[in-house]
Every structure is written in C-alpha cells, then in structure tokens.
Amino acid sequence: MEILVCVKRVPDTSENEIEVNSEGSDIERDDLVYSVNEWDNYAVEEAIQIIDKVGGSVTVAAIGDDESEEVLRREMAMGADKGILLSDEAFEKSDGRGLATILKATVEKGNYDLILTGAQSDTGAAQTGAMLAAMLDRPYASLVNLVEVIDDSTLKIGREIDGGNQEMHEIKLPCVLSIQTGINEPRYVGIRGIRKVASVEIPTLGAADLGIDTATIGDSGAKTKCIDYFVPVMGEGAEMIEGDTEEIVVKLVEILKSKGGIK
Amino acid sequence: MQIFAYIINKNGKADDTALELALAAKKLDSEAQVTAIVAGSGIDSVCQEVSAAYNDVWKIDHAALAYPDSEIMGKILPKLLPEKAVLLLAHEYLAMDMAPGLAIRMNSAYIADVTDIEGLDGSVAKLVRQEFSGMVSTHNTCDLSDGAVITIRPGVFATEETPAVGGSVVDKSGDIVIPETQRKYLETVEAEVGDVDISNSEVLVSVGRGIEEEDNIEIIKELAEAMGVDYSCSRPIVDAKWMEKSRQVGTSGKTVKPKVYMALGISGAFQHLGGIKGSPFIIAINKNPKAPIFQVADIGVEGDILEIIPELTEKVNELKG
Ligand SMILES: Cc1cc2nc3c(=O)[nH]c(=O)nc-3n(C[C@H](O)[C@H](O)[C@H](O)COP(=O)(O)OP(=O)(O)OC[C@H]3O[C@@H](n4cnc5c(N)ncnc54)[C@H](O)[C@@H]3O)c2cc1C
C-alpha cells in the first residue's frame, strides 16, 4: 500500500507559553520550541504499522519553510520512506482551502492508496483532511482511532464520537483519513535515528512544480483570513493563592475542607 | 441573507446546540431568514421541537438516514441548499466529519469552531476563534459572498430562552436522492465501562499532561486516597495508557458533575472543559500562569504539581490524623 501522510511543524503548546506579540499580528515566535503536530505523529505511526503488515511505502509531506525539513526527518527516522517539502512564498497565508489545494496537487503527483492527516493541528480547525478528500472526490473519515486492512480495496475503520463511543465503518480505497490521538503508541525517535536519515535527500516542490494556479492559494485565494491575535477572557478568572509551598498547601486544605472536598 | 442550521438529533430529540445555532444565526444577521435542517428517520417530534426557534424547518426523513452518516449528508446538502447559502453546524463529531468537505462541494468559504460572532460588514463576517489549545484568540474575516459553512463551538451561545419565531415544517424528503457512497456505516461500539463511574463522583482529583511521567501518577492516586475521593484525568493520560479510558473527563470521555474539581497540570482545552458540568468549584494548579484553566477556575495556584501534590497529601493526612 502506498501511503501519504501530511504533517505540520507547530509550536509545542505543552513546552511553551504562547503569547501574542505587541502588534497583535501574530504570536511571539522567537524562542518557541517547535515539534511535529501531536496528531500527525500518530498518523505516521499508523502508516508505518500498516505497511509493516501489508507492505508498501510511507511518504511524509509538509507544507512550510525550510525548517519543516526537521519534522520530515523526524518522521523519516520513525520509519517513513520518503519526505517531500512543499515550500513556496505563494503558499504563505493560505486558508484551509488553499492548503488542501496544495496537498491535492501533491497527491496527484503520486499514486497513493491511502492519505492520512492528523485530526487537527495548532489552529484547531480540523479541516485539512476533509477538504482534501472532497477535492479529490474520495471517501473520508475523521477522528479515526482504529484501522484494519480488510483487503486491497477495503479498510475497516473506527471513528471516535462523543463519550468515547466508536462508529465503525467500511471504507473503500483510495481514501483519506484523519487520525485521532491514542490510536497507537508512536515510537520514540532518538538523536541517532535522526542522524541516520540526516543525509537523505528531501525534494522541495513549489507552486510551479505542482502546477498550481497561485490565484487559488495564499492570501489571494483565501476566503477566510486571520486578522489579529488577542488573549481571550473566558471567565472572571481564578483567585490566585500565593506563598511558599507550605503556605499554599495549608490554604488549599482549608479551602478543600470548607467546600466538602475532603471526605 | 438566508441562513441554514443543521440540527443534530438523537432518539427523537434535538441536541442542545439546536437553540445555540438559532442564536448564532441571529447574531450573524438579525434580519436573516433562518431555516433548520433536520435529517433522520422518524423525526417529526424533532422538527416540531425546533420549529419554535426557527423561521422554518426542512424535514428530510428517510430510512437510509437513520444513522446520520456524513458521507451521505455531505452529498445531499450541496444539492438541496440554494446557491450561496450560509450553513451553520455545531463543531462536534458529525461536523468535523462533514463540514469542511461541504464547503468544498458548495464552493463556499469555511471557518471552524467559532467562539464568537462580532458582526457583518457587507458580505464579510467578523468572527472569533481560538488557536493553540485556547491559549490565544483570533479575529477572522470570512467572505460570505459565495456562501459559507461555519461551525460553532458548542456551549458558547448557550441560552435558556427560546427565540420565539414559531416556524412551520416543510417536508423536503421527496427532494433528495440517497447517493452511493464508498463508506458504509456498520455499527456503534459503546465505550467500555470501568471500575469506577466518575460521572457520579462528588469530588475529583484530575490530572493532565503536567504529570510528565507514568511513575508520577502515583502521587495523584495518593492524594485522592488521602482525600477519600476519586481520581480522573485529561485525554493525553489515557492516550499514553497511564489510566483507563473510563477515567477521562471531556467530550470524548466522561461527562462529570462534581461539587469540587481539582485540575492538576491540565491546560483547560475546551474538549476537556466540555465534560465538566454543573459549575463545580474548580481548583487549578499549573506552572503556566497563562494556562486557560485559570480563567474558569475559582482558585488557582501557579506552581509545580510534582512539588505541591506530595506536600498537600501529607497535610491532608495530618488533618485526618
Ligand atoms: C475531537 C477531540 C476530542 C477531544 N476530547 C478530549 C476529552 O474528552 N478530554 C480531554 O481532556 N481532552 C480531549 N481532547 C484533547 C484536548 O484538545 C487537549 O489536547 C487536552 O485536553 C490537553 O490535555 P492536558 O491539559 O492534560 O495537556 P496540555 O494541554 O499539554 O496541558 C498540560 C498543562 O500542564 C502544565 N504543566 C506542565 N508541567 C507541569 C507541572 N510540573 N506542574 C504544573 N503544571 C504543569 C502545562 O503548563 C499545561 O498547561 C480532544 C481533542 C479532540 C480533537
């Protein structure tokens, strides 16, 4: 099976305090720790586990600047066979539709039976995989937490729905799936693994290579645009307890007791 | 403007988001004609229920729609809706499956998980959403001139009152053809039941990714034991298999309604908060003072749970003698 996995380099929210810059035009990007989008890591692991069972190859593709090469190498160190960097100034400021347009052109350059994306990324829109599937007119399932290969043309998949329940479907290949966290346990990649793939060539493709009309992507193709960033205010805000650890725990115990938190 | 709202319904009842979408539509354009779309099998009562809040209700009743399959609905809706329609859906499991593809098939704009609507300037809507797990919000423009598909975060337009519109039900069942799809729904597998049912717990000590390592989970169990209460967790803890799924709080886990909820090393993502009902007293400990959880918590501590929790356990034990 030929599998393409779309991956993205994102600021790691568990490692960073994300702050808005002084103009409100973006988040403060200096000194951020970046990593591969959490969901994508599960997608790559799933792809590798599938070809381990049925044979084939895994290609990872990322839209981004040169620095995205680092996440491609990381996923190749996990076991992906090939990487493709999709990079062009014309790609910047694309909305979801623009990004899916770029990925569609990439898919059409290859011969993939299965295309995986993460269920969502840093923008939380959860849109790329679904848009790509519709553009390719291929069947799609989101929030996939189980994949079983039935035969050359059919997969059995599980979709996570509310309350931890699971919708089971049969889906025909070629198809697009967006992968939910927890579907597997992504393997660990060490520095040594990354060194091994350090010299593997990763081709870069731009709009011209992909035959994309640049009016359909980037800022000019975007019907949806982010205009500024700000810090949300959701509620009144917590009353903060200060002091050294001893003072804090004394206060916490008092509060817990008064609220019936200690049985 | 003509706005449509896709109504999620289960077992003959409309989802809470049915009213929320009516409100969102009015917030987008107070003059708009708002139509509810109810699809399913045997849905008369749902249509009746939602008609109070909408100008009219389009009923699509068909045996093949008994289970709301997004691959089927995703092909029916673009044919049924007028050109340049604006369609609202609640940002949850069905919409995540169907809505982005609908926008492509309808050749319209798409914007997901909207948390506020600031208004309309000509044909351009100004909408708020969040990025980076709710740590920052953004203002966005969405050009509605070719129509749009907009998903709304559940709960943000929650309301007690029904906008009294009182529309009629229009049967559109004859206007649709069930399309062939390459995806077949088989069955729904219910979530496993665990050893405790946290949905009935009065107090929960809940832990998130801030616990860092599996071995540290022990300090959470010790605190819960000292307090004499149950423990629970956020999703990454279950993904890592450090606790069983039945202890996960959130939209894809359990809905809980405790009196006291301790959020330890939990950032406060909306899917997590979505599982906490009944406005409990929330105590949050997090090393990041900007974590969204502090905005919804009653009491906050900026600090390291690995340091504070063992001390807290000791104090609780002392108290109990
Ligand atoms: C469709 C869908 C459904 C989902 N359903 C759920 C669900 O049901 N339940 C759920 O929980 N999530 C759910 N999620 C995931 C959700 O979006 C978040 O990713 C998740 O809730 C984050 O969990 P967390 O707060 O533990 O981790 P993070 O967001 O990584 O937060 C960890 C927090 O710990 C703090 N921290 C780190 N170290 C320490 C320390 N030593 N001391 C104190 N604080 C520390 C950090 O500052 C951070 O705020 C869902 C996502 C999707 C897409």
XYZ file of C-alpha atoms and ligand atoms in Angstrom:
637
model
C 0.000 0.000 0.000
C 1.278 3.457 -0.904
C 0.550 5.867 1.935
C 0.980 9.624 2.075
C 0.937 11.300 5.494
C 0.571 15.084 5.677
C 2.458 16.541 8.641
C 2.935 20.014 10.071
C 5.576 21.736 12.173
C 3.893 23.577 15.044
C 4.834 25.350 18.271
C 4.640 22.798 21.062
C 1.912 24.066 23.404
C 2.999 21.847 26.275
C 6.524 23.289 26.113
C 5.735 26.952 25.505
C 3.831 29.842 26.957
C 2.145 31.128 23.822
C 1.963 34.916 23.850
C 0.588 37.483 21.461
C 3.160 39.896 20.012
C 2.924 43.613 20.738
C 1.166 44.423 17.443
C -1.290 41.566 17.847
C -0.342 40.428 14.346
C 0.953 37.006 15.387
C 2.116 35.041 18.394
C 5.617 35.735 19.722
C 7.595 33.242 17.629
C 11.113 33.894 18.932
C 12.379 31.221 21.307
C 9.461 28.885 20.690
C 10.048 25.165 20.866
C 8.597 23.577 17.722
C 7.718 19.980 17.141
C 5.603 17.871 14.857
C 1.864 18.310 15.395
C 0.822 15.758 18.027
C -1.911 14.198 15.869
C 0.422 13.781 12.872
C 2.801 11.679 14.888
C 0.021 9.155 15.481
C -0.803 9.256 11.756
C 2.779 8.433 10.772
C 2.964 5.621 13.330
C -0.288 4.165 11.985
C 1.020 4.328 8.403
C 4.204 2.521 9.403
C 2.237 -0.171 11.241
C 0.027 -0.698 8.175
C 2.927 -1.202 5.767
C 4.662 -3.436 8.292
C 1.653 -5.717 7.908
C 0.770 -5.443 4.226
C 3.873 -3.972 2.592
C 4.242 -0.741 0.655
C 5.782 2.608 1.449
C 5.128 5.706 3.517
C 5.770 9.214 2.236
C 5.535 12.229 4.538
C 4.793 15.680 3.145
C 4.851 19.032 4.916
C 3.840 22.495 3.771
C 6.167 25.052 5.300
C 9.521 26.747 5.120
C 12.962 25.098 5.241
C 12.598 24.455 8.941
C 9.819 21.968 8.258
C 12.515 19.668 6.917
C 13.350 18.917 10.518
C 9.897 17.406 11.189
C 10.061 15.427 7.937
C 13.391 13.947 9.044
C 11.963 13.136 12.423
C 9.097 11.214 10.841
C 11.519 9.506 8.456
C 13.567 8.459 11.468
C 10.373 6.821 12.761
C 10.232 4.791 9.577
C 8.704 6.830 6.761
C 10.493 6.064 3.490
C 10.343 9.411 1.731
C 9.837 13.066 2.520
C 8.519 15.908 0.393
C 8.810 19.551 1.406
C 6.112 21.750 -0.102
C 7.534 25.204 0.024
C 6.875 28.387 -1.892
C 6.276 32.025 -0.955
C 2.964 31.721 -2.773
C 1.811 29.168 -0.177
C 2.012 31.657 2.693
C -1.269 32.893 4.207
C -3.257 30.125 2.566
C -6.504 29.275 4.322
C -7.664 25.682 4.765
C -8.889 25.505 1.197
C -5.545 26.810 -0.069
C -3.611 24.219 1.937
C -5.880 21.441 0.699
C -5.332 22.696 -2.875
C -1.569 22.350 -2.429
C -1.948 18.866 -0.952
C -4.333 17.798 -3.715
C -1.728 18.699 -6.333
C 0.836 16.737 -4.325
C -1.408 13.680 -4.124
C -1.956 13.801 -7.871
C 1.819 13.694 -8.462
C 1.934 10.295 -6.785
C -0.069 7.116 -6.737
C -1.367 6.834 -3.206
C -3.928 4.340 -1.941
C -4.286 5.961 1.419
C -3.783 9.517 2.628
C -3.553 10.284 6.319
C -3.583 13.599 8.147
C -3.760 14.436 11.830
C -7.288 15.125 13.100
C -6.286 18.718 13.764
C -3.270 20.946 14.361
C -2.331 24.168 16.127
C -5.189 26.163 14.591
C -7.694 23.597 15.880
C -9.807 23.803 12.726
C -9.714 20.082 11.882
C -10.365 20.855 8.229
C -7.448 19.880 6.002
C -8.108 16.156 5.552
C -11.827 16.596 4.933
C -11.249 19.335 2.360
C -8.583 17.309 0.601
C -10.909 14.306 0.380
C -13.727 16.401 -1.094
C -11.371 17.966 -3.644
C -10.133 14.523 -4.668
C -13.706 13.172 -4.500
C -12.516 10.290 -2.352
C -14.256 8.853 0.701
C -13.226 10.314 4.031
C -13.442 9.634 7.742
C -12.343 11.910 10.569
C -11.160 11.204 14.122
C -10.119 7.695 13.164
C -8.965 5.625 16.129
C -8.782 2.187 14.505
C -7.634 0.971 11.072
C -7.803 -2.635 9.874
C -6.867 -3.630 6.353
C -9.574 -5.990 5.038
C -8.218 -6.437 1.515
C -6.582 -4.465 -1.318
C -9.588 -2.228 -1.717
C -11.223 -2.021 1.704
C -10.425 -0.866 5.218
C -12.439 -1.273 8.375
C -12.123 1.849 10.464
C -13.301 3.158 13.816
C -14.228 6.811 14.331
C -14.282 8.352 17.736
C -17.564 10.025 18.626
C -18.855 11.585 21.828
C -18.492 9.900 25.173
C -15.690 7.658 23.942
C -18.078 5.660 21.763
C -16.860 4.437 18.408
C -18.524 4.413 14.994
C -17.394 1.511 12.813
C -17.316 1.837 9.026
C -16.059 0.054 5.972
C -14.330 2.424 3.594
C -13.054 1.880 0.070
C -9.537 2.729 -1.053
C -8.262 5.132 -2.187
C -9.446 7.242 0.719
C -8.436 9.975 3.132
C -8.475 9.515 6.918
C -7.742 11.981 9.698
C -6.180 10.298 12.693
C -7.065 10.867 16.347
C -4.570 10.648 19.211
C -4.478 7.402 21.164
C -4.924 5.167 18.077
C -1.456 3.711 18.752
C 1.667 4.444 20.740
C 4.025 6.419 18.489
C 7.541 5.038 18.665
C 10.300 7.032 20.237
C 12.898 8.600 17.966
C 16.318 9.287 19.348
C 19.062 11.537 18.065
C 20.717 8.517 16.488
C 17.664 7.715 14.426
C 17.533 11.256 13.147
C 21.245 11.191 12.285
C 20.681 8.111 10.170
C 18.335 9.977 7.849
C 20.225 13.276 8.012
C 21.632 12.943 4.524
C 18.585 11.503 2.765
C 17.544 13.938 0.103
C 14.180 15.627 0.570
C 12.870 17.205 -2.633
C 11.231 20.629 -2.405
C 8.215 21.297 -4.581
C 6.741 24.733 -5.254
C 3.598 26.003 -6.954
C 5.120 25.701 -10.445
C 6.315 22.122 -9.860
C 2.836 21.196 -8.716
C 1.057 23.082 -11.485
C -0.964 25.167 -9.047
C -2.643 28.387 -10.128
C -1.341 30.774 -7.446
C -4.577 32.783 -7.528
C -6.277 29.841 -5.796
C -3.881 29.728 -2.836
C -2.120 32.121 -0.480
C -3.700 35.382 0.603
C -5.429 35.931 -2.751
C -7.211 32.576 -2.651
C -8.264 32.869 0.985
C -11.939 33.457 1.752
C -11.165 33.184 5.452
C -8.417 35.322 6.951
C -6.999 35.707 10.408
C -6.660 39.439 11.040
C -5.325 39.656 14.571
C -4.468 37.783 17.744
C -5.549 38.594 21.285
C -5.687 36.998 24.700
C -9.095 35.508 25.392
C -11.046 36.265 28.537
C -13.300 33.354 29.372
C -14.479 33.949 32.894
C -13.873 36.012 35.992
C -10.503 34.386 36.479
C -9.265 32.395 39.427
C -8.320 33.854 42.777
C -4.602 33.036 42.911
C -3.081 31.665 46.086
C 0.456 32.835 46.671
C 3.185 31.980 49.100
C 5.676 29.193 49.690
C 4.625 25.581 49.263
C 3.781 25.204 52.972
C 1.520 28.272 52.937
C -0.118 27.129 49.724
C -0.974 23.638 50.947
C -2.322 24.961 54.262
C -4.619 27.291 52.340
C -5.631 24.531 49.910
C -6.549 22.174 52.723
C -8.673 24.905 54.322
C -10.498 25.559 51.073
C -10.970 21.872 50.325
C -12.372 21.297 53.786
C -14.820 24.163 53.528
C -16.040 23.010 50.098
C -16.504 19.405 51.164
C -13.526 18.227 49.153
C -12.130 16.052 51.912
C -14.145 13.022 52.892
C -29.415 36.658 3.979
C -30.669 33.098 4.182
C -29.016 31.067 6.933
C -29.409 27.330 7.463
C -28.652 25.397 10.623
C -28.018 21.665 10.599
C -29.700 20.143 13.657
C -28.092 17.203 15.417
C -30.741 14.863 16.750
C -30.727 11.607 18.599
C -33.579 9.335 19.710
C -36.266 11.783 18.701
C -34.722 14.756 20.458
C -32.822 17.762 19.176
C -29.369 18.405 20.614
C -28.870 21.451 22.891
C -26.913 23.041 20.073
C -30.141 23.412 18.044
C -31.046 26.518 20.029
C -27.464 27.726 20.117
C -27.305 27.753 16.318
C -30.554 29.766 16.128
C -28.959 32.343 18.392
C -25.697 32.330 16.445
C -27.608 32.913 13.199
C -29.362 35.938 14.702
C -26.052 37.243 15.962
C -24.588 36.935 12.486
C -27.511 38.739 10.865
C -30.508 39.784 12.928
C -32.578 40.227 9.761
C -31.789 36.780 8.401
C -34.346 34.168 7.496
C -33.150 31.116 9.439
C -34.046 27.583 8.388
C -33.366 24.486 10.460
C -32.460 21.314 8.597
C -33.481 18.138 10.379
C -32.404 14.874 8.775
C -33.029 11.381 10.063
C -35.658 8.715 10.217
C -38.874 9.315 12.173
C -38.082 12.912 13.059
C -41.463 14.607 13.335
C -41.061 15.329 17.031
C -37.619 16.843 16.479
C -38.970 19.073 13.703
C -41.812 20.181 15.954
C -39.407 20.856 18.813
C -37.035 23.072 16.823
C -39.717 24.873 14.845
C -40.270 27.198 17.790
C -36.835 28.745 17.322
C -36.611 28.886 13.523
C -38.426 30.639 10.683
C -38.932 27.267 9.118
C -37.766 23.682 9.355
C -36.768 21.497 6.432
C -37.572 17.911 7.240
C -35.549 15.215 5.463
C -36.998 11.927 6.598
C -35.584 8.758 5.091
C -34.846 5.282 6.400
C -31.316 5.485 4.956
C -30.636 8.481 7.224
C -31.484 6.662 10.457
C -27.834 6.931 11.305
C -26.513 10.425 10.478
C -23.788 9.443 8.060
C -21.737 12.415 6.967
C -20.674 10.857 3.675
C -24.350 10.645 2.688
C -25.470 14.012 4.115
C -22.319 15.641 2.758
C -23.503 14.846 -0.754
C -27.200 15.571 -0.220
C -26.839 19.043 1.271
C -24.954 20.758 -1.591
C -27.735 19.677 -3.963
C -30.534 20.693 -1.629
C -29.282 24.071 -0.439
C -29.669 27.171 -2.612
C -26.565 28.719 -4.092
C -24.536 30.938 -1.760
C -26.270 29.537 1.306
C -24.745 30.141 4.714
C -24.834 26.923 6.721
C -24.174 26.667 10.460
C -23.285 23.458 12.291
C -22.160 22.697 15.830
C -18.412 21.972 15.927
C -18.541 18.362 17.076
C -18.121 14.852 15.774
C -20.525 14.998 12.845
C -19.419 18.444 11.696
C -15.739 17.535 11.922
C -16.526 14.686 9.543
C -18.767 16.553 7.149
C -18.488 20.344 7.257
C -15.109 21.075 5.613
C -15.959 18.830 2.653
C -19.350 20.511 2.335
C -17.644 23.869 1.914
C -15.567 22.431 -0.926
C -18.608 20.845 -2.597
C -20.623 24.065 -2.181
C -17.641 26.113 -3.340
C -18.073 28.378 -0.353
C -15.955 29.739 2.478
C -15.254 27.638 5.567
C -14.475 28.587 9.110
C -14.396 26.164 12.011
C -15.022 26.261 15.730
C -16.214 29.858 16.002
C -16.443 31.085 19.599
C -17.987 34.497 18.971
C -19.621 36.482 16.208
C -18.794 40.175 16.079
C -20.983 41.080 13.150
C -21.281 41.629 9.467
C -19.660 44.266 7.281
C -21.316 43.987 3.883
C -20.822 40.352 2.994
C -17.835 39.870 5.277
C -18.399 38.360 8.704
C -16.061 39.111 11.603
C -15.665 36.029 13.744
C -13.640 34.979 16.772
C -11.947 31.615 17.173
C -9.081 30.182 19.178
C -5.711 28.713 18.329
C -3.005 26.843 20.226
C -5.355 24.926 22.531
C -7.214 28.055 23.575
C -4.120 29.987 24.626
C -4.824 32.764 22.123
C -7.887 34.017 20.302
C -8.046 35.447 16.804
C -10.330 37.763 14.881
C -11.092 36.419 11.450
C -12.857 37.678 8.387
C -14.958 35.276 6.406
C -16.257 36.298 2.999
C -19.849 35.088 2.755
C -20.469 36.329 -0.801
C -20.175 32.816 -2.276
C -21.897 31.271 0.738
C -20.192 29.758 3.747
C -20.079 26.798 6.060
C -19.462 27.892 9.646
C -19.104 25.598 12.631
C -19.914 26.998 16.074
C -18.321 25.781 19.301
C -20.986 24.049 21.405
C -21.933 25.944 24.542
C -20.735 29.424 23.584
C -24.232 30.554 22.632
C -25.909 28.555 25.372
C -29.250 30.037 26.309
C -32.259 29.317 28.457
C -34.722 31.234 26.322
C -36.070 30.130 23.006
C -36.239 32.900 20.454
C -39.954 32.940 19.728
C -40.109 32.676 15.969
C -42.536 29.816 15.513
C -41.891 28.499 12.028
C -43.525 25.772 10.033
C -42.197 22.413 8.942
C -41.573 21.907 5.228
C -41.181 18.312 4.069
C -38.177 18.096 1.757
C -37.866 14.323 1.912
C -39.033 13.969 -1.681
C -36.351 16.348 -2.960
C -33.411 14.142 -2.128
C -31.791 11.106 -3.665
C -29.668 8.924 -1.386
C -26.243 8.893 -3.072
C -23.949 5.918 -3.481
C -21.044 6.210 -1.067
C -17.726 4.480 -0.681
C -18.089 4.343 3.077
C -20.603 2.105 4.840
C -21.654 2.541 8.452
C -21.513 -0.771 10.308
C -22.270 -0.195 13.989
C -21.543 1.904 17.047
C -19.380 0.353 19.739
C -20.153 1.703 23.204
C -17.325 2.911 25.427
C -16.019 0.412 27.944
C -17.277 0.661 31.496
C -14.507 0.998 34.053
C -14.171 0.093 37.715
C -15.477 3.461 38.922
C -18.113 5.661 37.390
C -16.588 9.142 37.681
C -19.765 10.700 36.298
C -21.249 10.283 39.784
C -18.200 11.379 41.792
C -18.740 14.285 44.145
C -15.097 15.284 44.208
C -12.495 14.616 41.532
C -8.728 14.895 41.647
C -7.964 15.194 37.945
C -4.538 15.084 36.352
C -3.195 16.156 32.962
C -0.039 16.024 30.895
C 1.688 18.188 33.521
C 2.313 14.976 35.478
C 5.076 14.324 32.943
C 5.761 10.637 33.623
C 3.800 7.485 34.283
C 5.558 6.889 37.593
C 4.286 10.219 38.888
C 0.649 9.126 38.520
C 1.122 7.516 41.932
C 1.171 10.908 43.699
C -2.260 11.673 42.260
C -3.675 8.382 43.467
C -2.171 9.031 46.891
C -3.779 12.464 47.107
C -7.151 11.089 46.036
C -6.858 8.318 48.584
C -5.926 10.740 51.364
C -8.908 12.937 50.462
C -11.139 9.883 50.203
C -12.260 10.779 46.682
C -11.974 9.536 43.073
C -9.292 10.456 40.559
C -9.693 11.204 36.867
C -7.630 12.660 34.024
C -7.411 14.534 30.739
C -7.098 12.790 27.411
C -3.294 12.641 26.955
C -3.086 10.493 30.108
C -5.438 7.965 28.521
C -3.705 8.193 25.128
C -0.463 7.287 26.912
C -2.330 4.402 28.621
C -1.449 5.676 32.098
C -5.095 5.499 33.150
C -8.098 3.683 31.732
C -10.417 5.425 29.292
C -13.300 5.367 31.783
C -11.420 7.956 33.871
C -11.113 10.504 31.055
C -13.062 13.721 31.518
C -14.193 15.516 28.377
C -16.270 15.459 25.228
C -14.731 12.196 24.070
C -14.682 10.795 27.592
C -16.996 11.096 30.570
C -19.252 13.972 31.496
C -18.794 14.672 35.189
C -20.728 16.885 37.589
C -18.743 17.011 40.829
C -19.025 19.673 43.528
C -15.249 20.106 43.649
C -12.860 19.551 40.730
C -9.093 19.731 41.083
C -7.348 20.296 37.741
C -3.696 19.387 38.206
C -1.390 20.048 35.259
C -4.376 20.401 32.932
C -4.334 23.306 30.455
C -8.113 23.684 30.102
C -8.812 22.772 26.473
C -12.475 23.186 25.541
C -12.875 19.477 24.876
C -11.792 18.854 28.458
C -13.966 21.579 29.970
C -16.867 20.346 27.843
C -17.048 17.278 30.057
C -17.373 19.252 33.298
C -20.976 20.198 34.056
C -22.857 21.721 36.950
C -20.389 24.551 37.665
C -18.199 22.824 40.243
C -15.756 24.675 42.447
C -12.536 24.335 40.445
C -9.066 24.408 41.965
C -6.308 24.537 39.350
C -2.597 24.036 39.811
C -0.478 24.785 36.773
C 3.047 26.041 36.239
C 1.948 28.284 33.391
C 0.169 31.388 34.742
C -1.382 31.901 31.300
C -2.982 28.458 31.122
C -6.644 28.852 30.080
C -7.752 26.735 33.050
C -7.108 29.727 35.348
C -9.840 31.652 33.576
C -12.502 29.160 34.538
C -11.097 28.054 37.914
C -12.239 29.530 41.234
C -8.895 29.050 42.956
C -5.553 28.955 41.174
C -2.021 28.095 42.164
C 0.889 28.865 39.876
C 3.289 26.081 40.676
C 4.746 22.652 40.069
C 2.323 19.836 40.843
C 5.207 17.413 41.369
C 6.282 19.564 44.283
C 2.906 20.662 45.661
C 0.884 17.424 45.456
C 3.009 15.274 47.806
C 3.001 18.090 50.389
C -0.724 18.507 50.024
C -1.250 14.780 50.531
C 0.823 14.950 53.695
C -1.221 17.879 55.031
C -4.491 16.110 54.303
C -3.219 13.006 56.103
C -2.126 15.122 59.065
C -5.550 16.676 59.253
C -7.202 13.298 59.273
C -4.760 12.160 61.964
C -12.124 15.580 18.896
C -11.322 15.785 20.126
C -11.807 15.318 21.325
C -11.088 15.518 22.492
N -11.611 15.064 23.663
C -10.972 15.305 24.818
C -11.514 14.872 26.077
O -12.556 14.221 26.133
N -10.829 15.162 27.208
C -9.669 15.870 27.202
O -9.088 16.110 28.276
N -9.120 16.266 26.025
C -9.740 15.999 24.843
N -9.164 16.387 23.663
C -7.793 16.924 23.676
C -7.729 18.376 24.057
O -7.846 19.153 22.893
C -6.360 18.685 24.698
O -5.338 18.288 23.841
C -6.185 18.004 26.052
O -7.309 18.225 26.875
C -4.960 18.523 26.729
O -4.739 17.818 27.924
P -3.839 18.443 29.081
O -4.455 19.705 29.573
O -3.595 17.369 30.075
O -2.460 18.692 28.347
P -1.760 20.039 27.868
O -2.677 20.878 27.093
O -0.469 19.645 27.279
O -1.515 20.802 29.240
C -0.614 20.403 30.207
C -0.597 21.505 31.237
O 0.245 21.130 32.311
C 1.012 22.229 32.720
N 2.194 21.658 33.368
C 3.248 21.023 32.821
N 4.091 20.575 33.764
C 3.575 20.951 34.958
C 3.983 20.800 36.310
N 5.095 20.123 36.638
N 3.198 21.333 37.284
C 2.066 22.004 36.976
N 1.621 22.173 35.712
C 2.364 21.652 34.709
C 1.294 22.996 31.463
O 1.551 24.356 31.747
C -0.025 22.815 30.693
O -0.945 23.844 30.976
C -9.851 16.197 22.468
C -9.362 16.660 21.256
C -10.076 16.454 20.080
C -9.533 16.959 18.798
